Every structure is written in structure tokens, then in C-alpha cells.
C-alpha positions as a Markdown table, in Angstrom:
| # | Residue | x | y | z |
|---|---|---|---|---|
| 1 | Unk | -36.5 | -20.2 | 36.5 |
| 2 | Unk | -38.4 | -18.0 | 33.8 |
| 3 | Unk | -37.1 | -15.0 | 35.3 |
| 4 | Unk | -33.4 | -16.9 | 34.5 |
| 5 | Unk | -34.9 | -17.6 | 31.1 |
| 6 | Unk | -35.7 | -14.1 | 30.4 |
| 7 | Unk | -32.3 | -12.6 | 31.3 |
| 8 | Unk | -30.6 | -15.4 | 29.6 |
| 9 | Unk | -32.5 | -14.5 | 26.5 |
| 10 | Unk | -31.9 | -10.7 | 27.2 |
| 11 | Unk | -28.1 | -11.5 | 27.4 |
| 12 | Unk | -28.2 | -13.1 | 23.9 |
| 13 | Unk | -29.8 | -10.6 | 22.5 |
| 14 | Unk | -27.8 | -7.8 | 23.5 |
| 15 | Unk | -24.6 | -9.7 | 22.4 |
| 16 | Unk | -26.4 | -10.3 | 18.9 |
| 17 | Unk | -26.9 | -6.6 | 19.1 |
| 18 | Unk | -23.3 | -5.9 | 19.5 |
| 19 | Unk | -22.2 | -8.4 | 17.5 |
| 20 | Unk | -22.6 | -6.2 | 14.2 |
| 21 | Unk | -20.7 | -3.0 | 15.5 |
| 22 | Unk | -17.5 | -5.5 | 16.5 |
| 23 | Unk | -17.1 | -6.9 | 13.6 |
| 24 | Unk | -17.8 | -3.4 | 11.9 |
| 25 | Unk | -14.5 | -2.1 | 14.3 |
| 26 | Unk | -12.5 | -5.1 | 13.9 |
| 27 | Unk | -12.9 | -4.6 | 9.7 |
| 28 | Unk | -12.2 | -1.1 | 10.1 |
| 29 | Unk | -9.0 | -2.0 | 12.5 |
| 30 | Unk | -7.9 | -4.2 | 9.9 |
| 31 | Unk | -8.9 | -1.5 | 6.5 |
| 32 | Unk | -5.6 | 0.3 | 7.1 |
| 33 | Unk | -3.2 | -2.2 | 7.0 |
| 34 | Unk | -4.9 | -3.9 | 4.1 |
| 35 | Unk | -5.0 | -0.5 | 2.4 |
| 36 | Unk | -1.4 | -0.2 | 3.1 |
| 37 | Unk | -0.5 | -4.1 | 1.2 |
| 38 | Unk | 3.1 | -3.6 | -0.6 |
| 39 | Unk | 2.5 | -4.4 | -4.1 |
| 40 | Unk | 4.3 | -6.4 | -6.3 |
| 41 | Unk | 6.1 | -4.5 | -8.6 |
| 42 | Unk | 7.1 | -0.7 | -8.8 |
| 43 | Unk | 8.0 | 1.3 | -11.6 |
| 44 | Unk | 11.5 | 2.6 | -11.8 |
| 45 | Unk | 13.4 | 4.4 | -14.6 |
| 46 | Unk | 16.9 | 3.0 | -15.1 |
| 47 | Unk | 18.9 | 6.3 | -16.2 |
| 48 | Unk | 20.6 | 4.4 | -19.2 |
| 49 | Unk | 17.0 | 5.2 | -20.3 |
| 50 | Unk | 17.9 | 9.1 | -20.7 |
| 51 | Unk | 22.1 | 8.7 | -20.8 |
| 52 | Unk | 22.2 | 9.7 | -24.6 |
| 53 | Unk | 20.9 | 13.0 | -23.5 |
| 54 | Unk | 23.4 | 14.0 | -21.2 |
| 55 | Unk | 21.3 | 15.5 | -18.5 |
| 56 | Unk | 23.4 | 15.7 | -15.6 |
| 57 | Unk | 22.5 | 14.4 | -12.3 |
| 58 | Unk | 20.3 | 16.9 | -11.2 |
| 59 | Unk | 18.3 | 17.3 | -14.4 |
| 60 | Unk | 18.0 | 13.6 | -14.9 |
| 61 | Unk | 16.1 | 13.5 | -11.2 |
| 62 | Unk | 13.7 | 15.9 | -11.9 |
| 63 | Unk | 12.8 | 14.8 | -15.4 |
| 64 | Unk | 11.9 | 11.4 | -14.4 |
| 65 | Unk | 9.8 | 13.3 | -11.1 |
| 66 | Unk | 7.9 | 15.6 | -13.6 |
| 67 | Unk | 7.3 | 12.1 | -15.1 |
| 68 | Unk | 5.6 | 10.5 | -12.5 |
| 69 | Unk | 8.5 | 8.0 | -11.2 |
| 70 | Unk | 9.3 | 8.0 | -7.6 |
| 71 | Unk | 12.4 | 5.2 | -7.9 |
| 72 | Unk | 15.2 | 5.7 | -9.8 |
| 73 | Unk | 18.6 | 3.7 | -10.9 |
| 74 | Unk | 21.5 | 5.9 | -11.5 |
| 75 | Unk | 24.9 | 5.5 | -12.7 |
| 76 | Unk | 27.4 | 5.7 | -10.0 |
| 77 | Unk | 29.3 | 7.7 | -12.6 |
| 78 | Unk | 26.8 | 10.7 | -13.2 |
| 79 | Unk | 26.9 | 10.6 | -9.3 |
| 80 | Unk | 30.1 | 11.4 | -9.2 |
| 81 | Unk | 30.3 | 14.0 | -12.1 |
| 82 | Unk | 27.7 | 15.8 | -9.8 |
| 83 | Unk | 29.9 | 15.4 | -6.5 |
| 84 | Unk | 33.1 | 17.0 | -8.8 |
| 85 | Unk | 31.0 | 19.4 | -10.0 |
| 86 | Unk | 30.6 | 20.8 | -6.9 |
| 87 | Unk | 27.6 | 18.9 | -5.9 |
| 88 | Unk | 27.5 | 17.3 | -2.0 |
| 89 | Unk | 25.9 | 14.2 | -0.6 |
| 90 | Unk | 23.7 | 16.4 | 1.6 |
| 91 | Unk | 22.4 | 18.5 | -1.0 |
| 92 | Unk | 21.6 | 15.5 | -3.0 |
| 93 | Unk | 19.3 | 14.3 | -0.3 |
| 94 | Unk | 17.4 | 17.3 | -0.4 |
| 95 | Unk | 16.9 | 17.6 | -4.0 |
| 96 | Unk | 15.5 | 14.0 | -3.7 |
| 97 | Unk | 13.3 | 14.4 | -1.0 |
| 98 | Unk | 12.0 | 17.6 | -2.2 |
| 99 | Unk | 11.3 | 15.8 | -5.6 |
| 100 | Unk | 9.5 | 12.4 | -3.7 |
| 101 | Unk | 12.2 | 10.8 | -5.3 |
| 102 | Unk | 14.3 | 7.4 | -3.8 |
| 103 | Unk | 17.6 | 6.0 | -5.2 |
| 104 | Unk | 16.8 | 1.9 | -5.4 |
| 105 | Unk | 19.7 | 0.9 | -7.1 |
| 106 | Unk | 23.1 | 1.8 | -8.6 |
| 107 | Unk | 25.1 | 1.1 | -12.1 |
| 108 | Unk | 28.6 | 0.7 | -11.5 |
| 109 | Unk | 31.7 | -1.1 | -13.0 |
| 110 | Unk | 34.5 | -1.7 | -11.0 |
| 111 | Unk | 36.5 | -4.9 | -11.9 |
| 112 | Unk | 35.9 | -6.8 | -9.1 |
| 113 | Unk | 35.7 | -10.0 | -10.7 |
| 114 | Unk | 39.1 | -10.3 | -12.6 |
| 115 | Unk | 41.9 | -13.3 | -11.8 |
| 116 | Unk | 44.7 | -10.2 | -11.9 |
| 117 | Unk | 45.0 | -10.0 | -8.0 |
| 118 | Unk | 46.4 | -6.1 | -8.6 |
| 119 | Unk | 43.8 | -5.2 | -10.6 |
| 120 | Unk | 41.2 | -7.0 | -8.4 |
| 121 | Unk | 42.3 | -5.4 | -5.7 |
| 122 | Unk | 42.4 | -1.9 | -7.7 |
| 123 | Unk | 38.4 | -2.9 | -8.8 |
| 124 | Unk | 37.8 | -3.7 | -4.9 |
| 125 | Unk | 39.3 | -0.2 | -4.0 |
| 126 | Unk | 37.1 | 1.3 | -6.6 |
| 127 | Unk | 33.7 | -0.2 | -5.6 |
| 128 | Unk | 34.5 | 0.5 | -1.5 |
| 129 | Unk | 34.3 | 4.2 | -2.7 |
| 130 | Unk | 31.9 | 3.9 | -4.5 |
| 131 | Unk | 29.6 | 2.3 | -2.0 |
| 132 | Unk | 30.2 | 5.0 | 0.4 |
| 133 | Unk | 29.6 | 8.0 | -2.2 |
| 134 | Unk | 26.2 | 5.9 | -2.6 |
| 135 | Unk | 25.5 | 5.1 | 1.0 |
| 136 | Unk | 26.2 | 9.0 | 1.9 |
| 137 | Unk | 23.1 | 10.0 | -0.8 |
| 138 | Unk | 20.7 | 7.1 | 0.6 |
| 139 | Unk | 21.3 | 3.9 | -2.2 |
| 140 | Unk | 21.6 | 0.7 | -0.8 |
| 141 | Unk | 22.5 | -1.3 | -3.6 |
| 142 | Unk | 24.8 | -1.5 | -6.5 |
| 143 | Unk | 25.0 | -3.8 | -9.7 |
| 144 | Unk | 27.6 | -6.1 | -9.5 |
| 145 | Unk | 28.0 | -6.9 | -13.2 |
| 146 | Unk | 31.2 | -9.5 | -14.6 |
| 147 | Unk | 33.6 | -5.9 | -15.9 |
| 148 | Unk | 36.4 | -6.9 | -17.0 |
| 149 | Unk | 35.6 | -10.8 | -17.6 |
| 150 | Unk | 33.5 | -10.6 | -20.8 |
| 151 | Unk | 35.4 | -11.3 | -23.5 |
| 152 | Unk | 34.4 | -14.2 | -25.8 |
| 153 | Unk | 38.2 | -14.9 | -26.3 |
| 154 | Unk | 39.1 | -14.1 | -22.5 |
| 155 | Unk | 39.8 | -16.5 | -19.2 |
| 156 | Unk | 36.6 | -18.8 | -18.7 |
| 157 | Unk | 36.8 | -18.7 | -14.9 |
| 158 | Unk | 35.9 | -21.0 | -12.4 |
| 159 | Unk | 32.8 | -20.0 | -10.8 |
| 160 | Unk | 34.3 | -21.2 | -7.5 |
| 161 | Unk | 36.9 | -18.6 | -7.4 |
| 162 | Unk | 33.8 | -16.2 | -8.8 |
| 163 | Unk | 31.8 | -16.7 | -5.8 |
| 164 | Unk | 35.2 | -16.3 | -3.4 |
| 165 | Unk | 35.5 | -12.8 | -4.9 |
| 166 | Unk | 31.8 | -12.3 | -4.7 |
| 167 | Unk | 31.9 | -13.0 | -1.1 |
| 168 | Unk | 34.7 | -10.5 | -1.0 |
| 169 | Unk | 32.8 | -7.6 | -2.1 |
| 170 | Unk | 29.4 | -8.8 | 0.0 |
| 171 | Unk | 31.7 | -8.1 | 3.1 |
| 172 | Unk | 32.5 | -4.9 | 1.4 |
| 173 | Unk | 28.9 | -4.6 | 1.6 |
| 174 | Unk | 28.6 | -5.3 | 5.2 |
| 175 | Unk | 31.1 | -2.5 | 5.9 |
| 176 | Unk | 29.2 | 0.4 | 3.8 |
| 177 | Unk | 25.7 | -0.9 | 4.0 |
| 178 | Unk | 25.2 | -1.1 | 0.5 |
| 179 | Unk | 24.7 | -4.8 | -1.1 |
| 180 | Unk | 25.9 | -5.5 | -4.4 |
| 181 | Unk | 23.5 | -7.5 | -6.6 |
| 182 | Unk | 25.4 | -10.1 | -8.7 |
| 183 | Unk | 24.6 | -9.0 | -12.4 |
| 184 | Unk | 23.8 | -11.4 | -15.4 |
| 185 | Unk | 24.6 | -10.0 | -18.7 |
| 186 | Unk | 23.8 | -12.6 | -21.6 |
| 187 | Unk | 26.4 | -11.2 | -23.7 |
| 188 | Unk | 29.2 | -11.6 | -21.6 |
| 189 | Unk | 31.5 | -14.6 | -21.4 |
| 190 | Unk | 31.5 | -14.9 | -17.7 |
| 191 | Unk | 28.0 | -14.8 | -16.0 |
| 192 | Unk | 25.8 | -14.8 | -18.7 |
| 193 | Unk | 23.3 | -17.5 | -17.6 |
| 194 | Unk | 20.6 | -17.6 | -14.7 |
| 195 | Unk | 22.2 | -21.2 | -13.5 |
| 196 | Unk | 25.9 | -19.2 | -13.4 |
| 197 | Unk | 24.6 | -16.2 | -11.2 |
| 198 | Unk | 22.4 | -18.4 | -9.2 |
| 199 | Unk | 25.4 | -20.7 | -8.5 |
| 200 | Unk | 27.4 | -18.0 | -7.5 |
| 201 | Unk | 25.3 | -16.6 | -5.2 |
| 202 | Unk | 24.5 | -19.6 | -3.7 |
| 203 | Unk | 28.0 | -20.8 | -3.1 |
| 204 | Unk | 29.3 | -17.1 | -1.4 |
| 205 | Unk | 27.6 | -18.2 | 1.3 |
| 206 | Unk | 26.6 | -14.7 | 2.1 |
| 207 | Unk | 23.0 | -14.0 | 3.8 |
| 208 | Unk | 22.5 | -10.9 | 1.8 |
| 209 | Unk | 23.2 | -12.5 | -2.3 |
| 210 | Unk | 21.2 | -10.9 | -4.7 |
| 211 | Unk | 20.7 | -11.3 | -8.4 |
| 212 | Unk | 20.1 | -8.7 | -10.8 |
| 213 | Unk | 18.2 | -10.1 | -13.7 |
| 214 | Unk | 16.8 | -8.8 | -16.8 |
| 215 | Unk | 14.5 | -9.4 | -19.6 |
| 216 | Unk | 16.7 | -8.7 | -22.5 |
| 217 | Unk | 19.8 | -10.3 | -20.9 |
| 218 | Unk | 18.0 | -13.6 | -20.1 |
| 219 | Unk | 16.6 | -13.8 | -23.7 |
| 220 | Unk | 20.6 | -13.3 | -24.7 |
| 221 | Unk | 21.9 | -15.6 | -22.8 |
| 222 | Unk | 19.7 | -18.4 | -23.3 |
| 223 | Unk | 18.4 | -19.2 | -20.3 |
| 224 | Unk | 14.9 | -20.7 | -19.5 |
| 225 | Unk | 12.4 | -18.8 | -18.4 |
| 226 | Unk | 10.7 | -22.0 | -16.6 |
| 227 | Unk | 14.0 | -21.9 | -14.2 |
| 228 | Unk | 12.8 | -18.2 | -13.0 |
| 229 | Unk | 10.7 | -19.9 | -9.6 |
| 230 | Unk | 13.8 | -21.7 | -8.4 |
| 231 | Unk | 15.4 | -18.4 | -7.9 |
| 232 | Unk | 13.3 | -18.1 | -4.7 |
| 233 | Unk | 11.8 | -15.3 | -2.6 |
| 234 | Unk | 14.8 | -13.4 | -1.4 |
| 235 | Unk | 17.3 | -13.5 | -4.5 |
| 236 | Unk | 15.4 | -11.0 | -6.5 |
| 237 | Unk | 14.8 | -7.7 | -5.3 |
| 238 | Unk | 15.7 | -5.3 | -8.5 |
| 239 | Unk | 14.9 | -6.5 | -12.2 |
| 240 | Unk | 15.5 | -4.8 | -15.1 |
| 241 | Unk | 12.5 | -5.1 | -17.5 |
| 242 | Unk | 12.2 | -3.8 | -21.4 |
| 243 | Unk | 11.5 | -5.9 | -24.7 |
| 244 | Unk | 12.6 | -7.0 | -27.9 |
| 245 | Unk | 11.7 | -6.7 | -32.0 |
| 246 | Unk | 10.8 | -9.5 | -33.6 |
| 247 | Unk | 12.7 | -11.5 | -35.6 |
| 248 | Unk | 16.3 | -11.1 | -33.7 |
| 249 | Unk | 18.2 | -13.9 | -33.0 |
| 250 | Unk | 19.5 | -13.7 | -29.7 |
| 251 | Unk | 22.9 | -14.6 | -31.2 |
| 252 | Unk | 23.3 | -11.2 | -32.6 |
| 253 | Unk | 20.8 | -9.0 | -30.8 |
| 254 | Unk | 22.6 | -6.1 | -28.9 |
| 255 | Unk | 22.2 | -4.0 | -26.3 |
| 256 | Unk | 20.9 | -0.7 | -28.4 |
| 257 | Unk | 18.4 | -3.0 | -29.9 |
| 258 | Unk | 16.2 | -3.0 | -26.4 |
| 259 | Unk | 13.0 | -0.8 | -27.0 |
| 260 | Unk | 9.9 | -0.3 | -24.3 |
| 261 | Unk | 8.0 | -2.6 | -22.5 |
| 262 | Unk | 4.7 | -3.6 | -24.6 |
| 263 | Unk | 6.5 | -2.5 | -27.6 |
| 264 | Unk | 8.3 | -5.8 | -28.9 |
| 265 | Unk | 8.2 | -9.7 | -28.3 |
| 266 | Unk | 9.0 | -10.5 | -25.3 |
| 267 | Unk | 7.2 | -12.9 | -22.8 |
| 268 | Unk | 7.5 | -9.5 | -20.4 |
| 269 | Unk | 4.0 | -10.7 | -18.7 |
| 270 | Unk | 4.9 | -14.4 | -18.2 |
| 271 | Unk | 8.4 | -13.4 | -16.7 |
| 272 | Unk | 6.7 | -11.1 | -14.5 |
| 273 | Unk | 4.5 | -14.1 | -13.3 |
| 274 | Unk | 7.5 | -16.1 | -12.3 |
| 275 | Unk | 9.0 | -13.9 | -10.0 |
| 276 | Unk | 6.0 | -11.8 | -8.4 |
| 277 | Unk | 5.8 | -12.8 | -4.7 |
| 278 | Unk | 3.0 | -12.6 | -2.5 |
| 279 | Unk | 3.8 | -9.5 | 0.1 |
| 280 | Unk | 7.1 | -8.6 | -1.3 |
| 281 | Unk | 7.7 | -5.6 | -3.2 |
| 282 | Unk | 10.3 | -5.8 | -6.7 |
| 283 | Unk | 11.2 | -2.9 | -8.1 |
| 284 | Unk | 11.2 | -2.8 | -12.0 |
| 285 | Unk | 13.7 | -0.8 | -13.6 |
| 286 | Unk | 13.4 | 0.3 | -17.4 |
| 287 | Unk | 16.9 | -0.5 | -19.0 |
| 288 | Unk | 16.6 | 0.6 | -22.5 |
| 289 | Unk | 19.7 | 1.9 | -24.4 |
| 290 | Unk | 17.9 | 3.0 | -27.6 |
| 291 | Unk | 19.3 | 5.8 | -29.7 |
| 292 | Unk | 16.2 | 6.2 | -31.4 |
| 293 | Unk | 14.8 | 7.8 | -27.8 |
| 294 | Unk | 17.8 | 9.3 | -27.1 |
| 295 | Unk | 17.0 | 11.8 | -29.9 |
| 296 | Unk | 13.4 | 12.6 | -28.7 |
| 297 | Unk | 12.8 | 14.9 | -26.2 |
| 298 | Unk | 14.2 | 13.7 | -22.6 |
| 299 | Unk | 10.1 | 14.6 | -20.8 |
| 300 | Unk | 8.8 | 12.7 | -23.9 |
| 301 | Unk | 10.8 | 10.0 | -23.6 |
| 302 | Unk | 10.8 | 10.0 | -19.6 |
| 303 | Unk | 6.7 | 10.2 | -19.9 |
| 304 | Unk | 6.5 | 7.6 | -22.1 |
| 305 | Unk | 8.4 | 5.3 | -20.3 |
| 306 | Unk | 6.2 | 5.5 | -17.3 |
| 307 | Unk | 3.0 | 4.9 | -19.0 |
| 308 | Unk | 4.5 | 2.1 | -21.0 |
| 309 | Unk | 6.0 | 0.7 | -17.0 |
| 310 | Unk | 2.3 | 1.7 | -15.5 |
| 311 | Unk | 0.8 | -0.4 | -18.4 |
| 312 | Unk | 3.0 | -3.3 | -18.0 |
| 313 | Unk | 2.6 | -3.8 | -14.3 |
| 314 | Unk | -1.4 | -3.4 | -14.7 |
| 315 | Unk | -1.4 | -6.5 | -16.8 |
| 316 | Unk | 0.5 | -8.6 | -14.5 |
């Protein structure tokens, strides 16, 4: 019996003696893919941001690189300059990989949303290209915004038919591979509130909805901020960020009034709060339209815009 004793007591030992350099190989098992966490928010430079300078496609890419960005928006029309120009899909790739550069997003405007059924089906025609002149240089994703229905004095539509033809072009989507993301723009006359978007995508009925929201556009619009959690998980996936002067009504604010994050009044932080979700990346892109940076220096203002966006997501 004390010779069971002793090895008993040996056994225990040794096990205790191990015990430290398993749980030392099952933390360091574990370092990498805690190291490896997808944050919350990365910066992304919406090329609106640098249109007034009239880069090109080219130049804009490695402006924003040189910057320190490594996801861009670009305008499906800028694309396609490049691609007349001479430019190809395949060299586009390069230039983008050779820069560490990836294409999260696309601004197009093809009147996909109109009650003309010619015309619709002329914007529908439209958008199919463009999807596959984006799909062929690596963007998955395109802005859906309401061209073509924004007039204050236009048709009010029936967000019913809205979500039909929003459906319509998600199946587009399904054919290309790129999803278009169902755009609220506060100024318009169609779409301008996060309840109209949110309805819409809800009632396509399509798997891979998406909403496209932004800080400026909410703020014209009107909607409330404390509605942001409802739009769940999935819904949001690109959001354009930027801020505000004080003292602008949103009644008569406009688009060339935006200015940097940090830089006016806008609850940027607390907006940021609303949507962040725990192991899901949302990429932030810069949307300013501001003539007063369009006549700096592109580096400057491409510089400056991702300190400002570095800033900004620190203090979320």
C-alpha cells in the first residue's frame, strides 16, 4: 500500500509538473488566431474625396497607397475612363496588388429604380455592365443609390414596387457576383430615410440586402440615430463616414458642405457605437465632396484624410 501511495503521489506530481507547459502550448496555439481578430472598422478613402482633382484611375490608386490606405471606393465611371483609355481589367489587378491595394466598394448611377419600364430596363442594362467591368478588376459591391427618383417635385413611389426592382437588380447580383448595396441619400425624395431603405431591403426578400448608410446623409434626412441597432449584423457592411459644421440646418445643408471626420459636429463616435459588431469587420469610407480640399494638394489631402480616419476609429 505505501509503495501505491508513493507512485500515486509521483503521478500527481508529474502531471502538476506538466501542467504549466500545456497550458503554456495551448495559449501559444490559441496567440495566433487571437492576434489575427478582424477588427471593427477599416479605413477606406471614398474617391469623391480626390474627384475635384481629376487624377485618373491610376493616379488616384497610388495617391491614396502613398497615403497609407489599403481599401478604396471608386467610381464605376473613372473605371471606365481607364478601360477606354486603353487600360485592361488585368492590368488593373496588377497595379492593385502591386500597390496592397483592394477595391471594397463601387459608386455608380444607373437608373435602376425609375417607374419608366424602358428606361428601367435601359438603367438595368447599364448596371449588368457595369457589375461585370467591376467583377473583372476584383469589386464585389456597388452602391445602389435612388438615380433618377430624387426629385422633390417627382413620383413618390411605392416602396413595394421599390423593393420588386431591388430584388431585380440583387439577381443581377447573383449573375455577376457583385451585390449592390441599397443607398440612402437624405436629400433625395425617394429613399431618404433609414426606415425607407431598411423596408426595402427587408421586403426584397433577397439573402444578400445591404444598406449603404452614411453620416451626413442620416443627419439630412432626419433619421434617428437610436434606430441604427435595429439594422442588425448583416445589413451593414460599407458606411460612409465624414462630419458636419455647426450651425447647419439639415434643411439646407448640402453635399459640398461635408468636411473630415473630427473636424465638425457630428455624433461620428456615437454612430460608430451603434453599428460596431463584435467579430465583423465594416469598412469606413471617407465621402467628402469639399472644394476647399479639392484645391490642396491631392498627397495632402489623401494624407490627411487617413490620419483624420486612423484618429476616428482609435476613439471608437
Amino acid at each position: 500500500m505505501n509503495r501505491r501511495r508513493a507512485l500515486s503521489a509521483l503521478g500527481a506530481l508529474s502531471g502538476a509538473s506538466m501542467a504549466p507547459a500545456l497550458t503554456a502550448a495551448a495559449t501559444s496555439a490559441h496567440e495566433p488566431a487571437l492576434l489575427k481578430a478582424a477588427p471593427a472598422f477599416v479605413p477606406c478613402m471614398n474617391m469623391s474625396t480626390l474627384r475635384g482633382h481629376k487624377l485618373g484611375f491610376v493616379k488616384e490608386l497610388e495617391t491614396v497607397s502613398k497615403a497609407g490606405f489599403r481599401s478604396v471606393e471608386i467610381w464605376v465611371d473613372t473605371l471606365q475612363n481607364y478601360l477606354k483609355g486603353g487600360g485592361t481589367a488585368a492590368e488593373a489587378r496588377r497595379i492593385l496588388g502591386d500597390l496592397g491595394i483592394k477595391i471594397e466598394n463601387a459608386i455608380g448611377f444607373a437608373p435602376w429604380i425609375i417607374s419608366d419600364d424602358a428606361a428601367r430596363t435601359k438603367g438595368l442594362d447599364q448596371l449588368k455592365r457595369e457589375m461585370d467591368q467591376l467583377a473583372e478588376v476584383g469589386c464585389m459591391r456597388t452602391a445602389a443609390p435612388a438615380v433618377g427618383a430624387t426629385d422633390p417635385k417627382g413620383e413618390k413611389l411605392d416602396l413595394r414596387k421599390v423593393a420588386e426592382r431591388y430584388r431585380a437588380i440583387l439577381d443581377l447580383g447573383d449573375q455577376t457576383g457583385v451585390v449592390p448595396h441599397l443607398e440612402l441619400w437624405g436629400f433625395s425624395h425617394n429613399l431618404n430615410r433609414l426606415s425607407d431603405v431598411m423596408y426595402v431591403a427587408i421586403e426584397s426578400g433577397h439573402p444578400k440586402a445591404r444598406v449603404l448608410l452614411d453620416v451626413y446623409h442620416l443627419y439630412k434626412g432626419g433619421s434617428s440615430l437610436d434606430s441604427l441597432p435595429l439594422v442588425g449584423p448583416t445589413a451593414i457592411e460599407v458606411f460612409h463616414v465624414n462630419d458636419y459644421p455647426a450651425n447647419m440646418p439639415r434643411e439646407t445643408i448640402v453635399d459640398g458642405d461635408r468636411v473630415y471626420p473630427g473636424d465638425g459636429v457630428a455624433p461620428i463616435q456615437n454612430i460608430l457605437r451603434k453599428i460596431k459588431t463584435d467579430g465583423k469587420t465594416i469598412v469606413l469610407s471617407l465621402e467628402v465632396f469639399n472644394k476647399g480640399y479639392y484645391a490642396q494638394d491631392a498627397a495632402v489631402v489623401a494624407k490627411t484624410s487617413f490620419e483624420k480616419m486612423k484618429k476616428m476609429i482609435g476613439a471608437v
